[in-house]
Structure formats: C-alpha cells, structure tokens
Amino acid sequence: MKKDFLTLLDLTPEELQALLKRADEFKSGKDSSACPLIGKSIGLLFNKTSTRTRISFQTGIYQLGAQAIYINTNDLQLGRGESIEDTARVLSRYLHCIVIRTYEHDIINTLAQNSTIPIVNGLTDLHHPCQALADILTIQEKKGRLKGVRMAYIGDGNNVVNSLIEAASLTGIDLTIACPRGYEPDRTIYDNARSKGSKVKILTSPDEAAKDADVLYTDVWISMGQEKEIERKKKKFEGYQINSRLVSLAKPDAIVMHCLPAHRGEEITDEVIDSAQSVVLDQAENRLHTQKALLEMLVR
Ligand code: CP
Ligand code: NVA
C-alpha cells in the first residue's frame, strides 16, 4: 500500500522518530554512498514559487540516486483543463512519487486519491508539513529534546503554524500562538490537537506568548496567494513582530526560527534574524536531510 505525506499527521510518532534519526544519519554523512532510490523518477509539480523546497528536494533526490522532474503545473495539460484525476492516473504510470506545491489543500487530496504512487505535500494554503519536519529536527538539535519545549509562534495563523500545531501533537512541544483576532490557525486542526490533549493555545498578546519561551517562531504576514490583502493585513499585524524587545522576554538561550523567505522589517527585524540566537539557516539546511529521510521512507 502506498503512503502519502499530505499533513504531518500522516506520520505516527514512531515513524517521525525514525525519520529524525535517519535525517541525522544523512546529515552526519553516514551512508553517504547509499543511493536507495536509484533508477526512480520523482515529479516536482509546483504552482507557486519556491527556493528552499524546490532546490532541497531536487538536490536530495539526486543524492538518493533518483532523478527529479521539475515542472510548473501551468506547463502541464492541467493548466489547460485536464482533470487532476486523469493527471494523477497518468503520472502514476511514469513516476515513483510526486511532490506538489499548490493552493487549495483539496487539490492534493484529489491527487492522492487518484494516484497509485506516494504524494508529498510541498506546501498548500492549509499545511506545510515538510517545513515542520525540518523545524522539529532543528529544535531537537538545538534544545536536545522536544517534549515540553516551550515554543511561541507570533504572527499569522497560516499553513506553517497549522503544521506546527500537528508537530506539537506528535512531539509534546508546548505551543503558544499569538495572532490578531480573525487570523487564528485552522479551527479543525486546532480542535483536533486540543482533543488529543496537546499543549496548544491561542492568545492575542505576543508578549504573553513570548514570556519564558525556548523557541520564538514567525512567518510572513502575507502568504503566497494573499497579495491582495497586503495593506489590510499589515495594519492588523502591527505589534506582531519578533524584535529585540520581544526576544528579551523569552529565555536567555531561546532560539529564533523562521521558515523563510522573510519580510525583514515586518514580522522580524534584521537585528534578530541576523543574531546569534537565529537558527533560520539550520532550519533551511534541515529541509534537505529530513526530506531525504521522508522520500526513502515513502518511495519503494
Ligand atoms: N520555507 C519554504 O518552503 O521556502 P520556499 O518557499 O523557498 O520553498
Ligand atoms: N506562509 C508562507 C510560507 C512560505 C514558505 C506562504 O505560504 O507563502
């Protein structure tokens, strides 16, 4: 049976632990000669721009011995009206896995339901699970543990934080989210986490969330596809910035995280993102290692 990775909860806590261990092996150079996916072809179907996701997958796929086929979805017949269902059935005859970045999450559900190969979510409007994998590895590396780590997410209740809520459920991270009213994370994802006893809460005060945090995390106020909302959202998010004052409320050894790309001067200042407490480049690097471990787990 094929296994998809559409949201972080497609992994069990045990599978996540195994994946982190394998990512660490890849990172440390163990097994550097192993090419477990030799002869395989993996499609990268992107309908939004990308720097990290695209290049880390493409490089990682090469390192695993497989080939990556990158295509903007507008260049497929999909862009001229061929159905997702037919696209899924046809590509299943050529490829061994598809990584897709798109808008509505339902598109990847439909793709997965009609494919016989694993589908990996490279970001939708609702989830960014590959980012969360790298974030979890980064926190484990920097803090030496996951359970009980106090993480404060300051900003928009978007795809990144939706996946971080699921990360909290899987790992026991204690997540406090501060966002303006009306910009909360997805209600179903939040309620599901709470019903499982996960330590996740939503506040409006960034100061309250940041107090004594081990990890401060933020993301852009305007996600891809929301460009029309720029002026309205910028006003709403004044005060939801990770700056030196906010960092001073967290623990002295707190780390600062951002999935990137950053809008410097909006959700985070230059001073903070370039500081010694910032781990944003480690996060970006860990995309490569965790995604290699993920593909090795999914692709047969
Ligand atoms: N963090 C992340 O997914 O970056 P890209 O949009 O550059 O892929
Ligand atoms: N929330 C951002 C994440 C980019 C990696 C977006 O969807 O644009």
mmCIF file of N, CA and C in Angstrom, residues 30-100:
data_model
loop_
_atom_site.group_PDB
_atom_site.id
_atom_site.type_symbol
_atom_site.label_atom_id
_atom_site.label_comp_id
_atom_site.label_asym_id
_atom_site.label_seq_id
_atom_site.Cartn_x
_atom_site.Cartn_y
_atom_site.Cartn_z
ATOM 1 N N LYS A 30 26.883 9.717 7.430
ATOM 2 C CA LYS A 30 26.831 8.248 7.436
ATOM 3 C C LYS A 30 26.023 7.827 6.218
ATOM 4 N N ASP A 31 26.354 6.736 5.619
ATOM 5 C CA ASP A 31 25.610 6.235 4.464
ATOM 6 C C ASP A 31 25.723 7.153 3.261
ATOM 7 N N SER A 32 26.799 7.941 3.187
ATOM 8 C CA SER A 32 26.858 8.920 2.106
ATOM 9 C C SER A 32 26.936 8.243 0.734
ATOM 10 N N SER A 33 27.320 6.975 0.703
ATOM 11 C CA SER A 33 27.424 6.305 -0.587
ATOM 12 C C SER A 33 26.124 5.589 -0.976
ATOM 13 N N ALA A 34 25.177 5.538 -0.031
ATOM 14 C CA ALA A 34 23.956 4.785 -0.307
ATOM 15 C C ALA A 34 23.040 5.563 -1.246
ATOM 16 N N CYS A 35 22.562 4.898 -2.281
ATOM 17 C CA CYS A 35 21.626 5.532 -3.211
ATOM 18 C C CYS A 35 20.364 4.668 -3.248
ATOM 19 N N PRO A 36 19.546 4.729 -2.203
ATOM 20 C CA PRO A 36 18.419 3.791 -2.096
ATOM 21 C C PRO A 36 17.372 3.941 -3.197
ATOM 22 N N LEU A 37 17.359 5.074 -3.886
ATOM 23 C CA LEU A 37 16.300 5.290 -4.880
ATOM 24 C C LEU A 37 16.826 5.278 -6.315
ATOM 25 N N ILE A 38 17.884 4.529 -6.510
ATOM 26 C CA ILE A 38 18.489 4.504 -7.837
ATOM 27 C C ILE A 38 17.465 4.041 -8.895
ATOM 28 N N GLY A 39 17.426 4.748 -9.991
ATOM 29 C CA GLY A 39 16.515 4.378 -11.087
ATOM 30 C C GLY A 39 15.100 4.925 -10.958
ATOM 31 N N LYS A 40 14.803 5.617 -9.865
ATOM 32 C CA LYS A 40 13.436 6.142 -9.671
ATOM 33 C C LYS A 40 13.324 7.559 -10.248
ATOM 34 N N SER A 41 12.081 7.946 -10.541
ATOM 35 C CA SER A 41 11.796 9.300 -11.035
ATOM 36 C C SER A 41 10.756 9.950 -10.138
ATOM 37 N N ILE A 42 11.067 11.152 -9.677
ATOM 38 C CA ILE A 42 10.164 11.850 -8.755
ATOM 39 C C ILE A 42 9.758 13.185 -9.368
ATOM 40 N N GLY A 43 8.460 13.403 -9.491
ATOM 41 C CA GLY A 43 7.949 14.633 -10.081
ATOM 42 C C GLY A 43 7.836 15.731 -9.040
ATOM 43 N N LEU A 44 8.279 16.926 -9.401
ATOM 44 C CA LEU A 44 8.101 18.107 -8.543
ATOM 45 C C LEU A 44 7.139 19.022 -9.290
ATOM 46 N N LEU A 45 5.883 19.044 -8.869
ATOM 47 C CA LEU A 45 4.843 19.814 -9.565
ATOM 48 C C LEU A 45 4.543 21.062 -8.750
ATOM 49 N N PHE A 46 4.996 22.208 -9.222
ATOM 50 C CA PHE A 46 4.879 23.432 -8.427
ATOM 51 C C PHE A 46 3.991 24.455 -9.126
ATOM 52 N N ASN A 47 3.062 24.982 -8.348
ATOM 53 C CA ASN A 47 2.159 26.014 -8.847
ATOM 54 C C ASN A 47 2.347 27.325 -8.087
ATOM 55 N N LYS A 48 3.403 27.378 -7.247
ATOM 56 C CA LYS A 48 3.774 28.594 -6.530
ATOM 57 C C LYS A 48 5.296 28.650 -6.564
ATOM 58 N N THR A 49 5.847 29.829 -6.351
ATOM 59 C CA THR A 49 7.306 29.946 -6.378
ATOM 60 C C THR A 49 7.934 29.239 -5.173
ATOM 61 N N SER A 50 9.222 28.954 -5.269
ATOM 62 C CA SER A 50 9.924 28.269 -4.179
ATOM 63 C C SER A 50 11.431 28.383 -4.378
ATOM 64 N N THR A 51 12.126 28.588 -3.309
ATOM 65 C CA THR A 51 13.592 28.495 -3.318
ATOM 66 C C THR A 51 14.018 27.234 -2.577
ATOM 67 N N ARG A 52 13.703 27.169 -1.291
ATOM 68 C CA ARG A 52 14.162 26.070 -0.447
ATOM 69 C C ARG A 52 13.548 24.727 -0.831
ATOM 70 N N THR A 53 12.229 24.675 -0.947
ATOM 71 C CA THR A 53 11.562 23.388 -1.162
ATOM 72 C C THR A 53 12.012 22.767 -2.480
ATOM 73 N N ARG A 54 11.999 23.595 -3.508
ATOM 74 C CA ARG A 54 12.369 23.072 -4.823
ATOM 75 C C ARG A 54 13.817 22.594 -4.849
ATOM 76 N N ILE A 55 14.728 23.444 -4.398
ATOM 77 C CA ILE A 55 16.152 23.105 -4.545
ATOM 78 C C ILE A 55 16.561 21.993 -3.573
ATOM 79 N N SER A 56 15.986 21.996 -2.368
ATOM 80 C CA SER A 56 16.362 20.931 -1.420
ATOM 81 C C SER A 56 15.819 19.578 -1.898
ATOM 82 N N PHE A 57 14.607 19.553 -2.448
ATOM 83 C CA PHE A 57 14.097 18.281 -2.981
ATOM 84 C C PHE A 57 14.941 17.839 -4.180
ATOM 85 N N GLN A 58 15.206 18.785 -5.069
ATOM 86 C CA GLN A 58 15.932 18.409 -6.287
ATOM 87 C C GLN A 58 17.317 17.851 -5.940
ATOM 88 N N THR A 59 18.001 18.514 -5.023
ATOM 89 C CA THR A 59 19.338 18.061 -4.607
ATOM 90 C C THR A 59 19.255 16.741 -3.861
ATOM 91 N N GLY A 60 18.308 16.642 -2.948
ATOM 92 C CA GLY A 60 18.164 15.423 -2.146
ATOM 93 C C GLY A 60 17.826 14.211 -3.009
ATOM 94 N N ILE A 61 16.968 14.421 -3.998
ATOM 95 C CA ILE A 61 16.578 13.326 -4.890
ATOM 96 C C ILE A 61 17.805 12.829 -5.655
ATOM 97 N N TYR A 62 18.624 13.755 -6.114
ATOM 98 C CA TYR A 62 19.873 13.382 -6.809
ATOM 99 C C TYR A 62 20.779 12.578 -5.874
ATOM 100 N N GLN A 63 20.891 13.049 -4.633
ATOM 101 C CA GLN A 63 21.763 12.349 -3.673
ATOM 102 C C GLN A 63 21.242 10.950 -3.342
ATOM 103 N N LEU A 64 19.940 10.737 -3.477
ATOM 104 C CA LEU A 64 19.367 9.410 -3.208
ATOM 105 C C LEU A 64 19.475 8.490 -4.431
ATOM 106 N N GLY A 65 19.979 9.019 -5.538
ATOM 107 C CA GLY A 65 20.186 8.187 -6.730
ATOM 108 C C GLY A 65 19.047 8.257 -7.728
ATOM 109 N N ALA A 66 18.031 9.072 -7.439
ATOM 110 C CA ALA A 66 16.874 9.171 -8.332
ATOM 111 C C ALA A 66 16.975 10.444 -9.180
ATOM 112 N N GLN A 67 16.046 10.581 -10.133
ATOM 113 C CA GLN A 67 16.008 11.839 -10.890
ATOM 114 C C GLN A 67 14.763 12.625 -10.504
ATOM 115 N N ALA A 68 14.928 13.956 -10.472
ATOM 116 C CA ALA A 68 13.800 14.851 -10.199
ATOM 117 C C ALA A 68 13.341 15.454 -11.512
ATOM 118 N N ILE A 69 12.027 15.468 -11.700
ATOM 119 C CA ILE A 69 11.477 16.129 -12.897
ATOM 120 C C ILE A 69 10.652 17.305 -12.407
ATOM 121 N N TYR A 70 11.200 18.519 -12.581
ATOM 122 C CA TYR A 70 10.509 19.714 -12.100
ATOM 123 C C TYR A 70 9.627 20.268 -13.199
ATOM 124 N N ILE A 71 8.405 20.595 -12.824
ATOM 125 C CA ILE A 71 7.536 21.239 -13.813
ATOM 126 C C ILE A 71 6.563 22.190 -13.125
ATOM 127 N N ASN A 72 6.425 23.372 -13.697
ATOM 128 C CA ASN A 72 5.401 24.289 -13.222
ATOM 129 C C ASN A 72 4.056 23.732 -13.703
ATOM 130 N N THR A 73 3.098 23.627 -12.826
ATOM 131 C CA THR A 73 1.842 22.955 -13.203
ATOM 132 C C THR A 73 1.140 23.657 -14.359
ATOM 133 N N ASN A 74 1.438 24.951 -14.554
ATOM 134 C CA ASN A 74 0.820 25.652 -15.687
ATOM 135 C C ASN A 74 1.325 25.107 -17.023
ATOM 136 N N ASP A 75 2.472 24.444 -17.000
ATOM 137 C CA ASP A 75 3.019 23.874 -18.233
ATOM 138 C C ASP A 75 2.500 22.461 -18.500
ATOM 139 N N LEU A 76 1.732 21.921 -17.545
ATOM 140 C CA LEU A 76 1.090 20.620 -17.794
ATOM 141 C C LEU A 76 -0.239 20.880 -18.521
ATOM 142 N N GLN A 77 -0.816 19.833 -19.070
ATOM 143 C CA GLN A 77 -2.155 19.986 -19.665
ATOM 144 C C GLN A 77 -3.188 20.339 -18.594
ATOM 145 N N LEU A 78 -2.827 20.109 -17.340
ATOM 146 C CA LEU A 78 -3.656 20.532 -16.194
ATOM 147 C C LEU A 78 -3.990 22.017 -16.315
ATOM 148 N N GLY A 79 -2.995 22.794 -16.761
ATOM 149 C CA GLY A 79 -3.188 24.239 -16.932
ATOM 150 C C GLY A 79 -4.182 24.566 -18.045
ATOM 151 N N ARG A 80 -4.484 23.584 -18.909
ATOM 152 C CA ARG A 80 -5.461 23.797 -19.997
ATOM 153 C C ARG A 80 -6.734 23.016 -19.735
ATOM 154 N N GLY A 81 -6.900 22.568 -18.505
ATOM 155 C CA GLY A 81 -8.184 21.974 -18.149
ATOM 156 C C GLY A 81 -8.216 20.461 -18.011
ATOM 157 N N GLU A 82 -7.079 19.748 -18.228
ATOM 158 C CA GLU A 82 -7.104 18.301 -17.968
ATOM 159 C C GLU A 82 -7.363 18.100 -16.477
ATOM 160 N N SER A 83 -8.123 17.084 -16.128
ATOM 161 C CA SER A 83 -8.526 16.941 -14.713
ATOM 162 C C SER A 83 -7.354 16.472 -13.845
ATOM 163 N N ILE A 84 -7.457 16.788 -12.564
ATOM 164 C CA ILE A 84 -6.444 16.321 -11.604
ATOM 165 C C ILE A 84 -6.463 14.794 -11.570
ATOM 166 N N GLU A 85 -7.679 14.235 -11.658
ATOM 167 C CA GLU A 85 -7.823 12.778 -11.585
ATOM 168 C C GLU A 85 -7.058 12.093 -12.729
ATOM 169 N N ASP A 86 -7.259 12.585 -13.954
ATOM 170 C CA ASP A 86 -6.565 11.977 -15.102
ATOM 171 C C ASP A 86 -5.060 12.205 -15.011
ATOM 172 N N THR A 87 -4.670 13.403 -14.560
ATOM 173 C CA THR A 87 -3.239 13.699 -14.399
ATOM 174 C C THR A 87 -2.627 12.706 -13.411
ATOM 175 N N ALA A 88 -3.320 12.464 -12.316
ATOM 176 C CA ALA A 88 -2.826 11.543 -11.284
ATOM 177 C C ALA A 88 -2.663 10.131 -11.841
ATOM 178 N N ARG A 89 -3.670 9.682 -12.593
ATOM 179 C CA ARG A 89 -3.633 8.300 -13.131
ATOM 180 C C ARG A 89 -2.491 8.131 -14.125
ATOM 181 N N VAL A 90 -2.292 9.148 -14.959
ATOM 182 C CA VAL A 90 -1.249 9.051 -15.989
ATOM 183 C C VAL A 90 0.142 9.128 -15.349
ATOM 184 N N LEU A 91 0.333 10.117 -14.472
ATOM 185 C CA LEU A 91 1.668 10.279 -13.880
ATOM 186 C C LEU A 91 2.056 9.083 -13.018
ATOM 187 N N SER A 92 1.062 8.388 -12.482
ATOM 188 C CA SER A 92 1.343 7.174 -11.696
ATOM 189 C C SER A 92 1.981 6.084 -12.545
ATOM 190 N N ARG A 93 1.774 6.162 -13.868
ATOM 191 C CA ARG A 93 2.359 5.155 -14.768
ATOM 192 C C ARG A 93 3.834 5.443 -15.082
ATOM 193 N N TYR A 94 4.282 6.698 -14.817
ATOM 194 C CA TYR A 94 5.673 7.053 -15.136
ATOM 195 C C TYR A 94 6.553 7.218 -13.894
ATOM 196 N N LEU A 95 5.956 7.844 -12.884
ATOM 197 C CA LEU A 95 6.757 8.326 -11.748
ATOM 198 C C LEU A 95 6.651 7.381 -10.557
ATOM 199 N N HIS A 96 7.540 7.593 -9.579
ATOM 200 C CA HIS A 96 7.502 6.783 -8.352
ATOM 201 C C HIS A 96 7.029 7.597 -7.158
ATOM 202 N N CYS A 97 6.860 8.906 -7.345
ATOM 203 C CA CYS A 97 6.397 9.795 -6.268
ATOM 204 C C CYS A 97 6.165 11.175 -6.884
ATOM 205 N N ILE A 98 5.234 11.928 -6.294
ATOM 206 C CA ILE A 98 5.036 13.330 -6.711
ATOM 207 C C ILE A 98 5.118 14.217 -5.484
ATOM 208 N N VAL A 99 5.930 15.275 -5.579
ATOM 209 C CA VAL A 99 5.931 16.346 -4.577
ATOM 210 C C VAL A 99 5.172 17.493 -5.224
ATOM 211 N N ILE A 100 4.145 17.987 -4.565
ATOM 212 C CA ILE A 100 3.344 19.045 -5.181
ATOM 213 C C ILE A 100 3.205 20.256 -4.266
#
